[in-house]
CSV table of C-alpha atoms and ligand atoms in Angstrom, one decimal:
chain,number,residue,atom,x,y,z
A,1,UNK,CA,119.5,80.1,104.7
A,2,UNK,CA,119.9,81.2,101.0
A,3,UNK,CA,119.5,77.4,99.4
A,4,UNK,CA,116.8,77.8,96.4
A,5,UNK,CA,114.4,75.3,97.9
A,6,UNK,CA,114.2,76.1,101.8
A,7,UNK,CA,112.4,74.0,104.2
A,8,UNK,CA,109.3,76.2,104.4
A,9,UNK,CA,109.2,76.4,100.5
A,10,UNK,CA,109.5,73.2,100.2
A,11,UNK,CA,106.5,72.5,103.0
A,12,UNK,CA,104.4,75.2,100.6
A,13,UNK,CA,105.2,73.3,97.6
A,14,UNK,CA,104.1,70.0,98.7
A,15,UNK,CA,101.1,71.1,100.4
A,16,UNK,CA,100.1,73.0,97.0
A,17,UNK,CA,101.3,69.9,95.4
A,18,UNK,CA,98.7,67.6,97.1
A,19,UNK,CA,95.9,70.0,97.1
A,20,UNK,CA,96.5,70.0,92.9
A,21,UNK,CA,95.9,66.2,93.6
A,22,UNK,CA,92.7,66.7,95.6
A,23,UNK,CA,91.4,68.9,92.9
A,24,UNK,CA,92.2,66.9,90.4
A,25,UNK,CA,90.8,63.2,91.9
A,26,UNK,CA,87.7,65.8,92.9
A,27,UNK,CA,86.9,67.1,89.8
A,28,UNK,CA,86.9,63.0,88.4
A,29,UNK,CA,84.6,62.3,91.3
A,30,UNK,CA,82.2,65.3,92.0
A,31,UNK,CA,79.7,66.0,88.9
A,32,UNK,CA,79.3,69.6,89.6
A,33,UNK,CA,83.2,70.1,89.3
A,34,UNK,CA,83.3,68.1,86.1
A,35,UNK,CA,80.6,70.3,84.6
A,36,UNK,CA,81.4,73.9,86.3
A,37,UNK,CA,85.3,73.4,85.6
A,38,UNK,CA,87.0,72.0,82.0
A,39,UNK,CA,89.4,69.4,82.6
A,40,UNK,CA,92.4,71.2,81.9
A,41,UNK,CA,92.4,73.3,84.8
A,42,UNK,CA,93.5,70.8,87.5
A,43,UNK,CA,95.6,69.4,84.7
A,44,UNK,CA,97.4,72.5,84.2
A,45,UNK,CA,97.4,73.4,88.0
A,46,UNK,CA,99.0,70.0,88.6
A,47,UNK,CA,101.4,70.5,85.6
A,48,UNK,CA,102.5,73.9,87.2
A,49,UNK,CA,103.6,72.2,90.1
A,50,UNK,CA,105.6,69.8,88.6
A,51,UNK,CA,107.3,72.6,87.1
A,52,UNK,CA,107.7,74.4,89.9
A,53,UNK,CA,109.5,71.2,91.4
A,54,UNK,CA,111.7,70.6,88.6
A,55,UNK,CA,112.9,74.1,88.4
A,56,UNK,CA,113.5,74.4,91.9
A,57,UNK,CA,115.5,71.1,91.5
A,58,UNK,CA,117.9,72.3,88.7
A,59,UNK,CA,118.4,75.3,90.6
A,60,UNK,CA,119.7,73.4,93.6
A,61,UNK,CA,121.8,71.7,91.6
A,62,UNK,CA,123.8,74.5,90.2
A,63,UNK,CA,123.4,76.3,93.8
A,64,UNK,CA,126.4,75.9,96.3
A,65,UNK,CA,127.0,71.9,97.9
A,66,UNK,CA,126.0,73.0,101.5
A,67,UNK,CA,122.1,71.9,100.7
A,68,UNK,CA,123.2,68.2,99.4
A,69,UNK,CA,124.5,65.3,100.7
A,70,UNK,CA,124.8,64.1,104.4
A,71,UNK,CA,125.1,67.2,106.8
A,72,UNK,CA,127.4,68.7,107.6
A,73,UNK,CA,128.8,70.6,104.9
A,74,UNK,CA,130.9,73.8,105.6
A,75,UNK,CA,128.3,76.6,105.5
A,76,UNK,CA,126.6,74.2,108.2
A,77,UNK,CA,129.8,74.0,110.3
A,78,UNK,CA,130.2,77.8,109.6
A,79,UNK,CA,126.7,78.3,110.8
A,80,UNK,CA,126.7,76.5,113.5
A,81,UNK,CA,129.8,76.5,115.6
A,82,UNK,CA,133.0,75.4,114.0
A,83,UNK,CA,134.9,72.5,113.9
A,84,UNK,CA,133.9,70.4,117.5
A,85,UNK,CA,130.6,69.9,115.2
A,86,UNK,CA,132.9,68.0,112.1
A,87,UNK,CA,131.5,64.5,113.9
A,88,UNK,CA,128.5,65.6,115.2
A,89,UNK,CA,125.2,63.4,115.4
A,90,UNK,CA,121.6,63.3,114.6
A,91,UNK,CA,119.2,62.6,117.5
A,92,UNK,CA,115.7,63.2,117.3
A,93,UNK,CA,113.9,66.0,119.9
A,94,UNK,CA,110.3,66.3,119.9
A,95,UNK,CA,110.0,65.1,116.5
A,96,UNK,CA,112.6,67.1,115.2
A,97,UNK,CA,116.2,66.1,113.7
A,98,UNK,CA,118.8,67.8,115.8
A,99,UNK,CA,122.8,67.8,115.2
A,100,UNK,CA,124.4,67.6,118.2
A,101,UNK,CA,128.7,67.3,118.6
A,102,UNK,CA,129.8,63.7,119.1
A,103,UNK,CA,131.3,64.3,122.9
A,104,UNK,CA,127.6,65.2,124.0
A,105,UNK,CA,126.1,61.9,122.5
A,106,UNK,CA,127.6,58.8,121.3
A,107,UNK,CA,125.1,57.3,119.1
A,108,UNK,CA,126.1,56.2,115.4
A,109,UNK,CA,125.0,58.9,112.6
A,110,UNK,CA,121.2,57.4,111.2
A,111,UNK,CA,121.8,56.1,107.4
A,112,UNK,CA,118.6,57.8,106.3
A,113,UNK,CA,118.2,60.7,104.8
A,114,UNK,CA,116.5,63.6,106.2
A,115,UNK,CA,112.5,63.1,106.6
A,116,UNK,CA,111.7,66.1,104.2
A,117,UNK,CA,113.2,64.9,101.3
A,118,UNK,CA,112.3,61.2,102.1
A,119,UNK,CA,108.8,62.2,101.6
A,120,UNK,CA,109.5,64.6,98.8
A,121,UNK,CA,110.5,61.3,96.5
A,122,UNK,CA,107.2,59.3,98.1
A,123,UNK,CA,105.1,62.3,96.9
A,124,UNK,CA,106.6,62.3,93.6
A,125,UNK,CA,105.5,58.3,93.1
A,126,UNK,CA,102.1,59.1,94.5
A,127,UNK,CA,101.6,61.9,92.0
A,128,UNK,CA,102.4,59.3,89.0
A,129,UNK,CA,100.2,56.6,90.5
A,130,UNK,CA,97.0,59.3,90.7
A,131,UNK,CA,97.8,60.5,86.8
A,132,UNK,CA,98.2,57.3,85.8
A,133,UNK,CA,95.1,56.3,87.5
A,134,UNK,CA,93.3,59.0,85.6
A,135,UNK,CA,94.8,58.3,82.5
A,136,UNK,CA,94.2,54.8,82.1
A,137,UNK,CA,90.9,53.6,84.6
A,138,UNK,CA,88.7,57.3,84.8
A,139,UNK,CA,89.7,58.8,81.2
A,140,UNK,CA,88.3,55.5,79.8
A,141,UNK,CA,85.0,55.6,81.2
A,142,UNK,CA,84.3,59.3,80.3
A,143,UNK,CA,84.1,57.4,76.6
A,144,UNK,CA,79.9,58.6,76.3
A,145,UNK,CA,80.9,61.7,77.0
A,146,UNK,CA,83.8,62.0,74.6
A,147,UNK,CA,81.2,61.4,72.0
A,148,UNK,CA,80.1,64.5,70.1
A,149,UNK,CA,76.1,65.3,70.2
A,150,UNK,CA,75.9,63.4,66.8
A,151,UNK,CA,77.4,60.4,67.5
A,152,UNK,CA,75.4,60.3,70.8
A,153,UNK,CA,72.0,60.8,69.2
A,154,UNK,CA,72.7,58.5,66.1
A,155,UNK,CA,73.9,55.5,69.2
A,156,UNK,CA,69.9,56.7,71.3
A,157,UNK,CA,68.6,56.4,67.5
A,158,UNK,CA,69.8,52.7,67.0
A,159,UNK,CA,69.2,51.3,70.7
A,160,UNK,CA,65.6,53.3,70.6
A,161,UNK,CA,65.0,51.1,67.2
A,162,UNK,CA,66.0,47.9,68.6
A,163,UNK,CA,64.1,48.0,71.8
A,164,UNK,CA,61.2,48.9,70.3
A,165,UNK,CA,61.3,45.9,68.2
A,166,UNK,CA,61.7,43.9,71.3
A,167,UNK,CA,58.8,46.1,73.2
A,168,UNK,CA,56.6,46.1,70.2
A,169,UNK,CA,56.4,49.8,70.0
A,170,UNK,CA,58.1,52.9,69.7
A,171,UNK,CA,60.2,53.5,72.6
A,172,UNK,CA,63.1,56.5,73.3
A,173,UNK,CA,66.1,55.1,74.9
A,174,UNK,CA,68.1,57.5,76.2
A,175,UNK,CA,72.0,57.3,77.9
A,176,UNK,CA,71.6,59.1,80.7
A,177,UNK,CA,74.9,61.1,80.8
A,178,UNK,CA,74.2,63.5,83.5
A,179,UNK,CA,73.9,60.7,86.0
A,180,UNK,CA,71.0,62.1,87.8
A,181,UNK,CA,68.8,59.1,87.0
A,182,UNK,CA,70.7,56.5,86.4
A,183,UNK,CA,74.2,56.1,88.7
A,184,UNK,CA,77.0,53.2,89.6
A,185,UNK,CA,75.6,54.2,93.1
A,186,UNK,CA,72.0,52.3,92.4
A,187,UNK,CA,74.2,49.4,91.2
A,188,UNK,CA,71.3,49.8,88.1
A,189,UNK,CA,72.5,49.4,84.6
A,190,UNK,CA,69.2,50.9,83.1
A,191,UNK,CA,65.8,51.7,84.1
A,192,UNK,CA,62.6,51.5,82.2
A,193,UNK,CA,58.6,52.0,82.4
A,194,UNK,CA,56.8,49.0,82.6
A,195,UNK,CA,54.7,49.0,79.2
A,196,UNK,CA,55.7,52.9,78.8
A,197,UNK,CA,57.8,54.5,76.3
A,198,UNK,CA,61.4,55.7,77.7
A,199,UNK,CA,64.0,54.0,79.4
A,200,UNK,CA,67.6,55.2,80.6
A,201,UNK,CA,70.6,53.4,79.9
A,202,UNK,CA,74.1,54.6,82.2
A,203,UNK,CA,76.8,56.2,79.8
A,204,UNK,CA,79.0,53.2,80.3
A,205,UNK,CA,76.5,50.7,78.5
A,206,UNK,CA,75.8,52.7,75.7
A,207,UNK,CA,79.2,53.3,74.9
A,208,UNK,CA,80.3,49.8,74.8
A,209,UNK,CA,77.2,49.5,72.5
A,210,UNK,CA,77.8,52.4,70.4
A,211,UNK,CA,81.8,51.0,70.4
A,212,UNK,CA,80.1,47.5,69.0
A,213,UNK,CA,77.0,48.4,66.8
A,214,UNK,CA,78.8,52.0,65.4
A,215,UNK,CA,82.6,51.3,65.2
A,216,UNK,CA,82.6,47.2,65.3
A,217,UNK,CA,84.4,46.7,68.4
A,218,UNK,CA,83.4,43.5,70.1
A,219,UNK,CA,85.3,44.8,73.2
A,220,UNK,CA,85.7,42.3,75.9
A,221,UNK,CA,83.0,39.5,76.1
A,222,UNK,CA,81.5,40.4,79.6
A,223,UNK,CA,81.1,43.9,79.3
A,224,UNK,CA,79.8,43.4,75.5
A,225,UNK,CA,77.7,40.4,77.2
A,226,UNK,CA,75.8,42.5,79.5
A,227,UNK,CA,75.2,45.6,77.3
A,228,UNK,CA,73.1,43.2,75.6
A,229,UNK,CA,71.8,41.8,78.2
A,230,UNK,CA,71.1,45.3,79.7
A,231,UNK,CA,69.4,46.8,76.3
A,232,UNK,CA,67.1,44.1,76.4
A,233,UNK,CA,66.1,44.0,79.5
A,234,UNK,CA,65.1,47.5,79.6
A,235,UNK,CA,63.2,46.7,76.0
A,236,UNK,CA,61.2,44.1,78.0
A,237,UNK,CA,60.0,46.3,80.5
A,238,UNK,CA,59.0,48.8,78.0
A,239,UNK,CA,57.2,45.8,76.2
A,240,UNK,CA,54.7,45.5,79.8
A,241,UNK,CA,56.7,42.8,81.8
A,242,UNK,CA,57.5,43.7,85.0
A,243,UNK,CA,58.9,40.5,87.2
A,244,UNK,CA,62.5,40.8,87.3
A,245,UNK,CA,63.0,37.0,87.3
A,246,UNK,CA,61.0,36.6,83.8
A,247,UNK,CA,62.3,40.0,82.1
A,248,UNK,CA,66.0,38.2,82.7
A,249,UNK,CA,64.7,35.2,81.1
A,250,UNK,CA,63.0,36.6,77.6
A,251,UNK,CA,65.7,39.2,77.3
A,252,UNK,CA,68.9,36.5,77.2
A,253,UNK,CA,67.3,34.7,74.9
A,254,UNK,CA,66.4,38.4,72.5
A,255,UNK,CA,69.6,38.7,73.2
A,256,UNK,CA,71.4,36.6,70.7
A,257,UNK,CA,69.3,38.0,67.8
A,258,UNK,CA,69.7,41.8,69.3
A,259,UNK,CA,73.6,41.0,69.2
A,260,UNK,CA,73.3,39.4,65.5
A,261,UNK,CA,71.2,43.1,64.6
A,262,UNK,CA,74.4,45.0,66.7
A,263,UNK,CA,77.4,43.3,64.5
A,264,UNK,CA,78.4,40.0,66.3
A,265,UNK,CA,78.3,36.7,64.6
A,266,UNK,CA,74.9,34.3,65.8
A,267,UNK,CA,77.4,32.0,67.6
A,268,UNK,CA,79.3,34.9,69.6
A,269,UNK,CA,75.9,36.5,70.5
A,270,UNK,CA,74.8,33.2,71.4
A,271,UNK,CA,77.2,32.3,73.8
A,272,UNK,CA,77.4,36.0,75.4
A,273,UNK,CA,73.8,35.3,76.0
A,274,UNK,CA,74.4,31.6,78.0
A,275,UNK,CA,77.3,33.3,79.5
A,276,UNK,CA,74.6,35.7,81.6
A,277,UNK,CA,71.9,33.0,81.9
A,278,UNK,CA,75.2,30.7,83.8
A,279,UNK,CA,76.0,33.7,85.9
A,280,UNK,CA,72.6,35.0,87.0
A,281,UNK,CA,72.0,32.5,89.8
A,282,UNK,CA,75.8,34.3,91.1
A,283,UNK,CA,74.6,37.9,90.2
A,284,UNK,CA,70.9,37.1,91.6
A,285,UNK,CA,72.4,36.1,95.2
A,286,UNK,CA,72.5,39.7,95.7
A,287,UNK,CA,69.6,40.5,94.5
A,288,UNK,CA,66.7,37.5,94.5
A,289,UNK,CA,64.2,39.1,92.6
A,290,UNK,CA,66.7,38.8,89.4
A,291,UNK,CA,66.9,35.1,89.4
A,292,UNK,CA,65.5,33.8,86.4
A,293,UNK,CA,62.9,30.9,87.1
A,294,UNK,CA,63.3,27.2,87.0
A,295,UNK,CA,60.9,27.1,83.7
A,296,UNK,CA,63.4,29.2,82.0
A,297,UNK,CA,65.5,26.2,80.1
A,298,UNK,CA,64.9,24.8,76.6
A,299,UNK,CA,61.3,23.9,76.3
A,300,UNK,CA,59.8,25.1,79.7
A,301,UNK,CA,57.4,27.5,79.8
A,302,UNK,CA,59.5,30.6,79.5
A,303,UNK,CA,61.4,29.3,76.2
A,304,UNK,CA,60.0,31.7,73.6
A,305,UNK,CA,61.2,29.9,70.4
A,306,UNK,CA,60.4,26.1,71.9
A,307,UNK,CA,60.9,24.4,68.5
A,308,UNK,CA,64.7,25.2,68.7
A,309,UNK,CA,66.8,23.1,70.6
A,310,UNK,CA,69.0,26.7,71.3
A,311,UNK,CA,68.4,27.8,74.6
A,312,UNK,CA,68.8,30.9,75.1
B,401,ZN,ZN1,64.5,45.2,85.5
């Protein structure tokens, strides 16, 4: 068979095609790849392919008709036996399509197309859907790292200031970009030494910080919400609390004055901060020890400004 594309390139192609996939969701997913290997490799690997498709494609197009359309065409007659197989018909032999002449079996010609390129134009969709998933959901959250050094060390500079206000004394607040510390995995926004000096924050929070306090991007109200939320937290750890219940409490209420200092307005910080006091008896069903106690309302014992009637 001389047609451009034959069946065993095409199986090579595909199967090259898919592993340029698996590299490429790999290398989004596996921190060593991401830092051993720059991000256009896979890109460019995956690119090649599609080229390599497309080519082969115009190729068959100027090639001669025997490769398209519903078998058989006259090279396949030629090919296989002459003109008892013009009617012949496709039955299925251990998993394989086989022509047969129309005296030996009566059943109708299948409408489908052949398997192999059925699942050629299936592959093609999937390939979008994965480059579209890493344009537009894992591109995004690489923001921290699309930061340059400067940008990243100014953002530590500012959320190291404004914690230590909160702790009441100097404190280094760093984004930990590596992930080694802090990961999605521990379901931990930040961590912090109780009444030390250094807390971590995960990449994701201090970009959406950075994105307010740097460019003035108030982003979308939950995840600007619980960025707060999250920086002063970690602040009142550093500050000597440790109860998880309590640190909840103080740090929605430094909140709204933290988001004032950050760029929002007192009435948009304010009601990011009652937003995460509402949903912390939903987030604390999880995890108990983060429910913020009953004397956390306006005036109880937890209400660190009891003359307003604010609260948080
Ligand atoms: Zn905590």
């Amino acid at each position: 068979m001389l047609t451009p594309m034959s069946g065993s390139h095409l199986l090579t192609a595909r199967r090259l095609r898919l592993a340029a996939v698996a590299l490429l969701l790999a290398w989004f997913f596996v921190g060593e790849l991401r830092r051993a290997v720059p991000i256009w490799i896979p890109f460019l690997v995956l690119a090649a392919l599609e080229l390599n498709f497309l080519v082969a494609g115009l190729r068959e197009r100027g090639a001669p008709r025997r490769a398209r359309g519903r078998p058989p065409q006259a090279g396949d007659i030629e090919d296989f036996g002459g003109e008892e197989w013009l009617e012949p018909v496709l039955v299925e032999v251990a998993g394989h399509d086989v022509w047969v002449p129309a005296e030996v079996e009566e059943r109708p010609p299948r409408e489908e197309e052949p398997p192999p390129r059925r699942f050629a134009r299936y592959e093609g969709v999937a390939v979008l859907a994965v480059l579209a998933v890493v344009l537009f959901v894992l591109l995004p959250d690489r923001g921290w790292r699309g930061l340059d050094e400067a940008a990243q060390a100014r953002t530590e500079a500012l959320l190291s200031a404004e914690a230590g206000r909160i702790a009441g004394h100097a404190v280094s607040v760093r984004c930990d970009a590596e992930g080694e510390a802090v990961g999605v995995v521990q379901h931990a926004d930040g961590i912090a030494e109780v009444g030390g000096t250094n807390a971590l924050l995960t990449p994701a929070i201090c970009f959406r910080l950075h994105r307010l306090a740097i460019d003035g991007d108030e982003g979308s109200f939950a995840q600007t919400a619980r960025a707060i939320a999250v920086l002063a937290h970690e602040a009142w750890h550093l500050r000597g609390e440790r109860d998880e219940g309590v640190v909840n409490c103080y740090a929605f209420q430094s909140g709204v004055e933290l988001g004032q200092r950050l760029g929002l307005s007192e009435g948009t910080a304010a009601r990011m901060m009652r937003q995460q006091l509402a949903e912390n008896a939903t987030f604390a069903r999880q995890a108990p020890e983060y429910l913020v106690p009953a004397e956390c309302r306006n005036g109880g014992r937890l209400d660190l400004n009891p003359s307003s009637e604010r609260f948080p």
